[in-house]
Coordinates of N, CA, C and O in Angstrom, one line a residue:
M5 N -15.3 -18.5 13.4 CA -15.7 -19.6 14.0 C -14.8 -20.4 13.8 O -14.4 -21.5 14.5
L6 N -13.9 -21.1 12.6 CA -13.3 -21.7 12.7 C -11.9 -21.5 12.9 O -11.1 -22.7 13.0
E7 N -11.5 -20.4 13.9 CA -10.4 -21.1 15.2 C -10.7 -21.6 16.0 O -9.7 -22.2 16.7
L8 N -12.6 -22.6 16.4 CA -13.0 -23.2 17.0 C -12.1 -24.5 16.6 O -11.9 -24.6 15.9
P9 N -12.1 -26.2 17.9 CA -11.7 -27.6 17.4 C -12.5 -27.6 16.4 O -13.7 -27.2 16.4
A10 N -12.5 -28.7 15.4 CA -12.8 -28.9 14.9 C -14.5 -29.6 15.4 O -15.5 -29.9 14.2
G11 N -14.5 -29.8 16.5 CA -15.8 -31.1 16.3 C -16.3 -29.5 17.0 O -18.0 -29.8 16.6
F12 N -16.2 -29.1 17.8 CA -17.1 -26.9 17.5 C -17.6 -27.1 16.3 O -18.7 -26.6 16.3
V13 N -16.6 -27.2 15.6 CA -17.2 -26.2 13.8 C -18.5 -27.6 13.0 O -18.9 -26.9 12.6
A14 N -18.0 -28.8 13.8 CA -18.9 -29.6 13.1 C -20.3 -29.6 13.4 O -21.4 -29.2 12.9
R15 N -20.1 -29.3 15.1 CA -21.8 -28.6 15.4 C -22.6 -27.5 15.1 O -23.7 -27.3 14.8
F16 N -21.3 -26.5 15.5 CA -21.9 -25.6 14.6 C -22.7 -25.5 13.1 O -23.7 -24.8 13.6
L17 N -21.5 -26.4 12.7 CA -22.5 -26.5 10.7 C -23.6 -27.6 10.7 O -25.4 -26.5 9.9
R18 N -23.6 -28.2 11.2 CA -24.7 -28.8 11.5 C -26.5 -28.2 12.2 O -27.2 -28.1 12.1
Y19 N -26.2 -27.8 13.1 CA -26.7 -26.6 13.5 C -27.5 -25.2 13.0 O -28.8 -24.2 13.0
A20 N -26.3 -24.6 12.0 CA -26.5 -23.9 11.1 C -27.6 -24.2 9.9 O -28.3 -23.3 9.8
E21 N -27.9 -25.1 9.3 CA -28.5 -25.7 8.9 C -29.8 -25.8 9.1 O -30.6 -24.9 8.5
R22 N -29.7 -25.9 10.4 CA -31.5 -26.1 11.2 C -31.6 -25.0 11.2 O -32.9 -24.6 11.5
M23 N -30.9 -24.1 11.6 CA -31.6 -22.9 11.2 C -32.1 -22.5 10.4 O -32.9 -21.2 10.4
E24 N -31.2 -21.8 9.6 CA -31.6 -21.6 8.0 C -33.1 -22.2 7.8 O -33.9 -21.8 6.8
I25 N -33.3 -23.6 8.5 CA -35.5 -24.6 8.1 C -35.5 -23.8 9.0 O -37.0 -22.9 9.1
Y26 N -35.7 -23.7 10.3 CA -36.8 -23.0 11.8 C -36.5 -21.8 11.9 O -37.5 -21.6 13.2
G27 N -35.6 -21.0 11.5 CA -34.7 -19.7 12.4 C -34.2 -19.8 13.1 O -33.9 -20.9 14.0
P28 N -33.5 -18.6 14.1 CA -32.5 -18.4 14.8 C -32.7 -19.4 16.3 O -32.1 -19.3 16.9
D29 N -33.7 -19.2 16.8 CA -34.1 -20.0 18.0 C -35.3 -20.9 17.8 O -36.2 -21.5 17.5
L30 N -33.5 -22.1 18.2 CA -34.3 -23.4 18.3 C -34.7 -24.1 19.6 O -35.0 -24.8 19.4
G31 N -34.6 -22.9 21.1 CA -34.4 -23.7 21.5 C -33.6 -24.2 22.9 O -32.5 -24.7 22.1
M32 N -33.9 -24.5 23.6 CA -32.8 -25.3 24.5 C -33.2 -27.0 24.4 O -33.8 -27.5 23.5
P33 N -32.1 -27.3 24.4 CA -31.1 -27.0 24.7 C -29.4 -26.5 23.5 O -28.8 -26.2 24.1
H34 N -30.1 -26.6 23.0 CA -29.4 -26.1 21.9 C -29.3 -24.0 21.4 O -28.0 -23.7 20.9
T35 N -30.5 -23.2 21.8 CA -30.2 -22.3 21.5 C -30.8 -21.3 23.0 O -31.9 -22.3 23.0
R36 N -30.2 -20.6 23.3 CA -31.2 -19.9 24.0 C -30.9 -18.3 23.8 O -30.4 -17.6 23.5
A37 N -32.2 -17.6 24.1 CA -32.4 -15.7 23.9 C -31.6 -15.5 25.1 O -32.5 -15.9 26.3
M38 N -31.1 -14.6 24.7 CA -30.9 -13.9 26.2 C -31.1 -12.3 25.5 O -30.2 -11.4 26.8
G39 N -31.6 -12.0 25.5 CA -32.5 -10.5 25.8 C -32.0 -9.1 24.4 O -30.8 -9.7 24.5
D40 N -32.7 -8.1 24.6 CA -32.7 -7.7 23.7 C -32.0 -8.1 22.5 O -31.2 -7.4 21.9
G41 N -32.5 -9.1 21.8 CA -31.6 -9.5 20.3 C -30.6 -11.0 20.4 O -30.2 -10.4 19.4
L42 N -29.8 -10.6 21.6 CA -28.8 -11.8 21.8 C -29.6 -12.6 21.8 O -29.6 -13.2 22.7
F43 N -28.8 -13.7 21.2 CA -29.7 -14.8 21.4 C -27.6 -16.1 21.3 O -26.0 -15.6 21.1
E44 N -27.8 -17.4 22.2 CA -26.5 -17.8 22.5 C -26.8 -19.4 22.1 O -27.2 -20.5 22.3
R45 N -25.8 -19.9 20.8 CA -26.3 -21.4 20.7 C -24.8 -22.2 21.6 O -23.7 -21.6 21.8
R46 N -25.5 -23.5 22.1 CA -24.8 -23.8 23.0 C -24.4 -24.9 22.1 O -24.9 -25.5 22.0
L47 N -23.2 -25.7 21.9 CA -22.3 -27.0 21.2 C -21.5 -27.4 22.4 O -20.3 -26.7 23.0
K48 N -21.9 -28.8 22.3 CA -21.1 -29.8 23.0 C -19.9 -30.8 22.4 O -20.7 -31.0 21.0
A49 N -19.4 -31.2 22.0 CA -18.1 -31.2 21.4 C -17.0 -32.5 22.0 O -17.3 -31.5 23.6
G50 N -16.3 -33.2 21.8 CA -15.5 -33.6 22.8 C -14.4 -33.3 23.3 O -13.7 -33.3 24.4
E51 N -14.0 -31.9 22.6 CA -13.4 -31.1 23.0 C -13.3 -30.4 24.7 O -12.9 -29.8 25.0
G52 N -15.2 -30.4 24.5 CA -15.9 -29.5 25.8 C -16.5 -29.2 25.5 O -17.8 -29.5 24.3
I53 N -17.4 -27.4 25.7 CA -18.6 -26.1 25.6 C -17.5 -25.1 25.1 O -17.2 -25.4 25.7
A54 N -18.4 -25.1 24.2 CA -17.9 -23.6 23.6 C -19.6 -22.6 23.1 O -20.5 -23.7 23.4
R55 N -19.6 -22.1 23.1 CA -21.1 -20.8 23.6 C -20.3 -20.2 21.6 O -19.6 -19.5 22.4
V56 N -21.6 -19.3 21.4 CA -20.9 -18.8 20.4 C -22.7 -17.6 20.1 O -23.4 -18.2 19.9
F57 N -22.1 -16.3 20.5 CA -23.4 -16.0 20.4 C -23.5 -15.1 19.6 O -23.1 -14.5 18.4
Y58 N -24.8 -14.6 19.1 CA -25.2 -14.0 17.4 C -26.9 -13.3 17.4 O -27.4 -13.2 18.8
C59 N -26.6 -12.7 16.1 CA -28.1 -12.0 17.0 C -28.7 -11.8 15.0 O -28.3 -12.3 14.0
T60 N -30.3 -11.5 15.2 CA -31.1 -11.3 13.5 C -30.5 -10.3 13.1 O -30.7 -9.4 13.5
A61 N -30.8 -10.2 12.2 CA -30.4 -8.8 11.2 C -31.9 -9.0 10.0 O -32.6 -10.4 9.8
V62 N -32.4 -8.2 8.8 CA -33.0 -8.0 8.3 C -32.7 -9.0 7.7 O -31.8 -9.8 6.7
G63 N -34.2 -9.9 7.4 CA -34.1 -10.9 5.3 C -33.7 -12.6 6.3 O -33.0 -13.1 5.5
R64 N -33.7 -12.3 7.8 CA -32.9 -13.9 8.3 C -31.7 -14.4 7.9 O -32.1 -15.6 7.7
R65 N -31.5 -13.3 8.4 CA -29.5 -13.0 8.0 C -29.2 -13.4 10.1 O -30.3 -13.2 10.9
I66 N -28.3 -14.2 9.9 CA -28.1 -14.4 11.6 C -26.7 -13.9 11.2 O -25.9 -14.6 10.9
V67 N -25.9 -12.8 12.2 CA -24.7 -12.6 12.1 C -24.0 -13.0 13.4 O -24.7 -13.3 14.7
M68 N -23.0 -13.6 13.8 CA -22.3 -14.5 14.8 C -21.4 -13.1 14.9 O -20.9 -12.7 14.5
L69 N -21.5 -12.6 16.0 CA -21.6 -12.3 16.5 C -20.3 -13.3 17.8 O -19.1 -11.5 17.5
H70 N -19.6 -13.5 18.5 CA -18.4 -13.6 19.7 C -18.9 -15.3 19.4 O -19.3 -15.8 19.5
Q71 N -17.7 -15.5 19.6 CA -17.5 -17.4 20.1 C -16.3 -17.5 21.6 O -15.3 -16.8 21.0
F72 N -16.7 -18.0 21.8 CA -15.8 -18.8 23.0 C -15.8 -20.0 23.4 O -16.8 -20.8 23.1
I73 N -14.6 -20.8 24.3 CA -14.9 -22.1 24.8 C -15.0 -21.6 26.2 O -14.2 -21.4 26.9
K74 N -15.9 -22.9 26.6 CA -16.4 -22.4 28.1 C -15.4 -23.4 29.1 O -15.0 -24.7 28.6
K75 N -14.6 -22.7 30.0 CA -14.4 -22.8 30.4 C -14.3 -23.6 32.1 O -14.4 -23.6 33.4
S76 N -16.2 -22.6 32.6 CA -16.7 -22.7 34.3 C -18.2 -22.8 33.3 O -18.9 -23.0 32.6
G77 N -18.9 -22.8 34.6 CA -20.5 -23.2 34.5 C -21.1 -22.4 34.2 O -22.2 -22.6 33.3
K78 N -20.8 -20.7 34.9 CA -21.7 -19.9 34.0 C -20.8 -19.1 33.1 O -19.9 -19.5 33.2
T79 N -21.4 -18.7 31.9 CA -21.4 -17.8 31.1 C -20.2 -16.5 31.5 O -20.7 -15.9 32.3
P80 N -19.3 -16.0 31.4 CA -18.1 -15.6 32.0 C -18.6 -13.7 31.4 O -18.9 -14.1 30.3
R81 N -18.8 -12.7 32.7 CA -19.1 -11.9 32.5 C -19.0 -11.3 30.5 O -18.9 -10.7 30.2
K82 N -17.4 -11.0 31.2 CA -16.2 -10.3 30.5 C -17.0 -10.9 28.6 O -17.1 -9.8 27.8
E83 N -17.4 -12.5 28.0 CA -17.7 -12.2 27.2 C -19.1 -12.3 26.9 O -19.6 -11.7 25.1
L84 N -20.3 -12.1 27.8 CA -21.1 -11.4 27.6 C -21.0 -10.1 26.9 O -22.2 -10.0 26.4
A85 N -20.6 -9.4 27.7 CA -20.4 -7.9 27.4 C -19.6 -8.2 25.8 O -20.0 -6.5 25.8
I86 N -18.7 -8.1 25.7 CA -18.4 -8.7 24.3 C -19.3 -8.5 23.5 O -20.0 -8.2 22.3
A87 N -19.9 -9.8 23.7 CA -21.4 -10.3 22.3 C -22.3 -8.9 22.5 O -22.8 -9.0 22.4
R88 N -22.7 -8.1 23.6 CA -24.0 -7.2 24.0 C -23.4 -6.3 23.3 O -24.0 -5.4 22.2
K89 N -22.1 -6.0 23.5 CA -21.2 -4.9 22.9 C -21.2 -4.7 21.1 O -21.6 -4.0 20.6
R90 N -20.9 -5.6 20.5 CA -21.7 -6.0 19.0 C -22.6 -6.0 19.1 O -23.1 -5.6 17.7
T91 N -23.4 -6.3 19.6 CA -25.1 -6.6 19.0 C -25.4 -5.1 19.4 O -26.2 -4.7 18.2
K92 N -25.3 -4.0 19.9 CA -25.3 -2.5 20.2 C -24.9 -2.0 18.6 O -25.8 -1.2 18.4
A93 N -23.8 -2.4 18.6 CA -22.6 -1.5 17.8 C -23.4 -2.5 16.2 O -24.1 -1.5 15.5
R94 N -24.2 -3.2 16.1 CA -24.7 -4.0 15.0 C -26.0 -3.4 14.7 O -26.9 -2.7 13.6
M95 N -26.8 -2.9 15.6 CA -27.8 -2.2 15.7 C -27.8 -1.0 15.4 O -28.9 -0.8 14.3
I96 N -27.2 -0.7 15.9 CA -26.9 0.7 15.3 C -26.3 1.1 13.7 O -26.8 2.0 12.9
S97 N -25.6 0.0 13.5 CA -24.9 -0.1 11.8 C -26.5 -0.4 11.0 O -26.6 0.3 9.5
M98 N -27.2 -1.3 11.3 CA -29.0 -1.5 11.0 C -29.9 -0.2 10.7 O -30.3 0.1 10.3
L99 N -29.9 0.4 12.3 CA -30.5 1.7 12.1 C -29.9 3.2 11.1 O -30.4 3.4 10.9
T100 N -28.5 3.1 11.0 CA -28.2 3.8 10.4 C -28.7 3.6 8.8 O -29.0 4.4 7.7
L101 N -27.9 2.2 8.8 CA -28.9 2.1 7.1 C -30.4 2.4 6.7 O -30.4 2.7 5.9
M102 N -30.6 1.8 7.2 CA -32.3 2.0 7.0 C -32.6 3.2 6.9 O -34.0 3.9 6.5
A103 N -32.1 4.4 8.2 CA -32.6 5.4 8.0 C -31.9 6.1 7.0 O -32.5 7.1 6.1
R104 N -30.9 5.5 6.7 CA -30.1 6.6 5.1 C -31.2 6.4 4.0 O -31.3 6.9 2.6
V105 N -31.4 5.0 3.9 CA -32.3 4.1 2.6 C -34.1 5.1 2.8 O -34.4 5.6 1.7
L106 N -34.2 5.4 3.9 CA -36.1 6.0 3.9 C -35.2 7.6 3.5 O -36.6 7.8 2.6
R107 N -34.6 7.5 3.8 CA -33.9 9.5 3.4 C -34.0 9.9 1.5 O -34.7 10.4 2.0
R108 N -33.2 8.6 1.4 CA -33.6 9.1 -0.4 C -34.5 8.6 -1.0 O -34.7 9.3 -1.4
T109 N -35.4 7.8 -0.2 CA -36.9 7.4 -0.4 C -37.6 8.8 -0.8 O -38.1 9.0 -1.6
L110 N -37.4 8.7 0.7 CA -38.1 10.5 0.6 C -37.4 11.7 -0.3 O -38.6 12.1 -0.7
E111 N -36.6 11.7 0.0 CA -36.1 12.5 -1.1 C -36.6 12.1 -2.4 O -36.3 13.5 -3.4
S112 N -36.5 11.1 -3.4 CA -37.3 10.8 -4.4 C -38.1 10.9 -4.8 O -38.7 11.7 -5.6
M113 N -38.9 11.0 -3.7 CA -40.2 11.2 -3.5 C -40.8 12.4 -3.7 O -41.3 13.0 -4.5
A114 N -40.2 13.4 -3.1 CA -40.2 15.0 -3.1 C -39.8 16.1 -4.4 O -39.9 16.6 -3.9
T115 N -39.2 14.9 -5.2 CA -38.8 15.3 -6.6 C -39.7 15.5 -7.3 O -40.2 15.2 -7.5
P116 N -39.9 16.7 -7.6 CA -41.1 16.8 -8.3 C -41.0 16.6 -10.1 O -39.7 16.6 -10.4
C117 N -42.0 16.6 -10.1 CA -41.7 14.9 -12.1 C -42.0 16.3 -13.0 O -42.7 16.8 -12.8
S118 N -41.2 16.3 -14.3 CA -41.3 16.9 -15.2 C -41.9 16.9 -16.0 O -42.1 15.3 -16.9
V119 N -43.3 17.6 -16.3 CA -44.1 16.7 -17.0 C -44.3 18.0 -18.4 O -44.0 19.3 -18.7
K120 N -44.3 17.1 -20.1 CA -44.0 17.6 -20.8 C -45.1 18.1 -21.3 O -46.3 17.4 -21.3
A121 N -45.1 19.3 -21.9 CA -47.1 19.2 -22.4 C -47.2 18.7 -23.8 O -46.0 18.9 -24.9
R122 N -49.1 18.6 -24.0 CA -48.2 17.3 -25.4 C -49.0 19.1 -26.1 O -49.8 19.6 -26.3
G123 N -47.8 18.4 -27.3 CA -48.6 19.9 -28.5 C -49.5 19.3 -29.3 O -50.4 18.6 -29.3
G124 N -50.1 20.7 -29.4 CA -51.9 19.9 -30.7 C -51.7 20.4 -32.0 O -52.5 19.9 -32.7

């Protein structure tokens, strides 16, 4: 994110604060849901137009996936494909982690507890 020109970084930080308060989908013209858990943050600054793709994670976390400076009217397919691939990879890693935690929880529940007999 910090590779972008200063005007974009300033806008990004401004809207990041809003997202902390109101959640990941600020609505148009600031953000747009792209489907399948992918969102687009829309940034305008003196340097032009930029887009930042992100997804949400457990615990109100927002994961920035990809950013680029927009040079045409439509979002290039290549940029969107990169973001979707990273969203998918992020979802897979989250599901893998959740499965690991669930497995450990179930294993700990299945372990018999040893109960000591009280002496009389």
